[in-house]
C-alpha cells in the first residue's frame, strides 16, 4: 500500500544548529540567584521591621508601666496640710526626679472645689528635674480621670505624659489633685537607636552569610545540569555516544532517558537508511542483469515490463524501510480507531467489487505513540493482504498486552500454509513476490522498528490472523 508520507521528506531537528549558538536571556543560575537574593532581602527587611516594631512596642509598654508605678509612688508620698499646702519628702521616691534634665519629670496641681464648683487657691509642685524643661505639666483632671498622651516639648523633644486625677479630702474640704509624670518617648530614645544599630548590623551579616550559603547550595544543586551539558558537548565532539553516564537526580532522570532514547532512535534511523541503500543496490542487481542479458525478440517488452514492476516494488519497499519513523516516547499518543476507519474506507473502495465486510474492532479510547505514516503502512499492508484472500469478512482489532500494543488483522480466507516463515533481512528483494511478500516484509520491518514482532495464527473467522506486537508504543 502506498505510504501516507512522501519518501525522503522526513525532517529531523538536530540537537544544535550547525555553526549556531543557543542563546538565552538569563541563565538558570542567574535566575535562581536573582530570586534568592530578592527573597532573602525581603525576608531580612521584613524580619528587621517586625523585630524593630516589637522592641518599640515593648519599650513603650515598659515605659508606661514605669510611669504608672512612679505615679502611685508620688500619691503615696504626698502629704497635704490643713491649709492645703503640698509636701513631699526630701528624699523623693525616684532619685532622677531630683536631678535637672534627668529625663524623668513630675508635677502636682491642687485645686479646691465645693462639690466640683469654682476654683479658689491653686497650688503647684514641680520636680527639680523639670526645671528648664519646656513641657506643660499643669493639667487639671476630674477625679478618676486618666490620660496617657504623647506631647512635643518646646525644644522638639517628644514625651510620654501620664496624668491621673484624684479627689483628696482635707478635713471637710474636698480638693482635686492632678498628678503628672513624663519621660522622653522610649520609642525614640537612645536604647531603641542602639538596638536598631545592633539589629540591622546582625541582620546584614546574617544576609551575607545566607547569600554565600545559597550560592554554594545553588552550585551543588545545578552540578548535574552542568555535567549533562558537558556530556552533550562531548557527544557533539564525537567523544561520547550517550549522555548522563551514571546515576541521575530524580528530576533529571526522565530528561536524560528521553534524550538517550531520542539519540538511539536517530542512530537506528541512520543505520536503517544505510542498510536500505545497501539492500536497494543489491536487490536491483538481478533485474538489471536480466534486462541487460534479455534477447531482443518479441518477449523483450514483457520482460522489461515485469522487471520494471519488480524494481518499482523493491524501490518502494526499501524507501519505506528507510522512512520508518520508529518508536518515540516524546510523541503524543494518538487514537487508533479513527485512523482504522479511514483505512478501511479506502480499502472498501479499492475492493468494492468484492463487497467485503470490513470491521473496525479497535476500542475508541485506545491510543498509541506511533507515527501516523507507520500506522497506515503497517495496518494498510496487513489489511490489504487480508482483503485479497478473504472470502467476505476482514476484522481489524487492537488490545494492550504485555506492556505493549497488539494489532491483529483477521480474515475468513484459506489462511497461511503450514510452516510459513517471516521474511528475514538479507534475502534479495526479487525473491519477494509482489502483492504478498513485499507487504508482509514492510510490516515486519516496521514492527522491528518499534521493538516488536510479526506472528501468524489461525483466525477465529477460519482464515488467517496476522498479529503485530509493538513493545514501544
mmCIF file of N, CA, C and O in Angstrom, residues 224-225 227-228 231 243-254 256:
data_model
loop_
_atom_site.group_PDB
_atom_site.id
_atom_site.type_symbol
_atom_site.label_atom_id
_atom_site.label_comp_id
_atom_site.label_asym_id
_atom_site.label_seq_id
_atom_site.Cartn_x
_atom_site.Cartn_y
_atom_site.Cartn_z
ATOM 1 N N UNK A 224 24.443 18.593 38.418
ATOM 2 C CA UNK A 224 24.011 17.609 37.407
ATOM 3 C C UNK A 224 23.707 18.236 36.049
ATOM 4 O O UNK A 224 23.982 17.635 35.001
ATOM 5 N N UNK A 225 23.153 19.460 36.028
ATOM 6 C CA UNK A 225 22.879 20.122 34.752
ATOM 7 C C UNK A 225 24.176 20.483 34.041
ATOM 8 O O UNK A 225 24.286 20.338 32.815
ATOM 9 N N UNK A 227 26.983 18.887 34.388
ATOM 10 C CA UNK A 227 27.561 17.632 33.921
ATOM 11 C C UNK A 227 26.858 17.154 32.644
ATOM 12 O O UNK A 227 27.497 16.666 31.707
ATOM 13 N N UNK A 228 25.510 17.317 32.602
ATOM 14 C CA UNK A 228 24.772 16.932 31.405
ATOM 15 C C UNK A 228 25.174 17.794 30.219
ATOM 16 O O UNK A 228 25.305 17.293 29.090
ATOM 17 N N UNK A 231 28.357 16.477 28.954
ATOM 18 C CA UNK A 231 28.160 15.220 28.224
ATOM 19 C C UNK A 231 27.657 15.485 26.804
ATOM 20 O O UNK A 231 28.094 14.838 25.842
ATOM 21 N N UNK A 243 24.412 10.435 26.680
ATOM 22 C CA UNK A 243 24.583 11.402 27.768
ATOM 23 C C UNK A 243 24.316 10.773 29.120
ATOM 24 O O UNK A 243 23.721 9.697 29.241
ATOM 25 N N UNK A 244 24.744 11.487 30.151
ATOM 26 C CA UNK A 244 24.343 11.156 31.520
ATOM 27 C C UNK A 244 24.779 9.809 32.003
ATOM 28 O O UNK A 244 23.967 9.055 32.540
ATOM 29 N N UNK A 245 26.050 9.448 31.813
ATOM 30 C CA UNK A 245 26.521 8.181 32.364
ATOM 31 C C UNK A 245 26.506 8.251 33.886
ATOM 32 O O UNK A 245 26.930 9.232 34.481
ATOM 33 N N UNK A 246 25.983 7.214 34.528
ATOM 34 C CA UNK A 246 25.898 7.198 35.988
ATOM 35 C C UNK A 246 24.527 7.601 36.477
ATOM 36 O O UNK A 246 23.610 7.884 35.704
ATOM 37 N N UNK A 247 24.406 7.616 37.802
ATOM 38 C CA UNK A 247 23.116 7.938 38.421
ATOM 39 C C UNK A 247 22.761 9.399 38.186
ATOM 40 O O UNK A 247 23.622 10.269 38.175
ATOM 41 N N UNK A 248 21.464 9.643 38.000
ATOM 42 C CA UNK A 248 20.958 10.983 37.761
ATOM 43 C C UNK A 248 19.943 11.343 38.838
ATOM 44 O O UNK A 248 19.269 10.469 39.386
ATOM 45 N N UNK A 249 19.815 12.643 39.179
ATOM 46 C CA UNK A 249 18.751 13.049 40.103
ATOM 47 C C UNK A 249 17.382 12.663 39.556
ATOM 48 O O UNK A 249 17.191 12.540 38.343
ATOM 49 N N UNK A 250 16.442 12.495 40.463
ATOM 50 C CA UNK A 250 15.107 12.043 40.063
ATOM 51 C C UNK A 250 14.467 12.992 39.061
ATOM 52 O O UNK A 250 13.760 12.568 38.153
ATOM 53 N N UNK A 251 14.712 14.306 39.198
ATOM 54 C CA UNK A 251 14.097 15.260 38.287
ATOM 55 C C UNK A 251 14.722 15.213 36.894
ATOM 56 O O UNK A 251 14.062 15.520 35.904
ATOM 57 N N UNK A 252 16.013 14.852 36.790
ATOM 58 C CA UNK A 252 16.690 14.829 35.505
ATOM 59 C C UNK A 252 16.621 13.472 34.822
ATOM 60 O O UNK A 252 16.876 13.377 33.616
ATOM 61 N N UNK A 253 16.312 12.422 35.590
ATOM 62 C CA UNK A 253 16.331 11.076 35.019
ATOM 63 C C UNK A 253 15.408 10.939 33.807
ATOM 64 O O UNK A 253 15.814 10.384 32.776
ATOM 65 N N UNK A 254 14.137 11.432 33.848
ATOM 66 C CA UNK A 254 13.300 11.317 32.646
ATOM 67 C C UNK A 254 13.869 12.077 31.447
ATOM 68 O O UNK A 254 13.796 11.604 30.310
ATOM 69 N N UNK A 256 17.100 12.750 30.790
ATOM 70 C CA UNK A 256 18.253 12.022 30.255
ATOM 71 C C UNK A 256 17.791 10.760 29.536
ATOM 72 O O UNK A 256 18.316 10.408 28.467
#
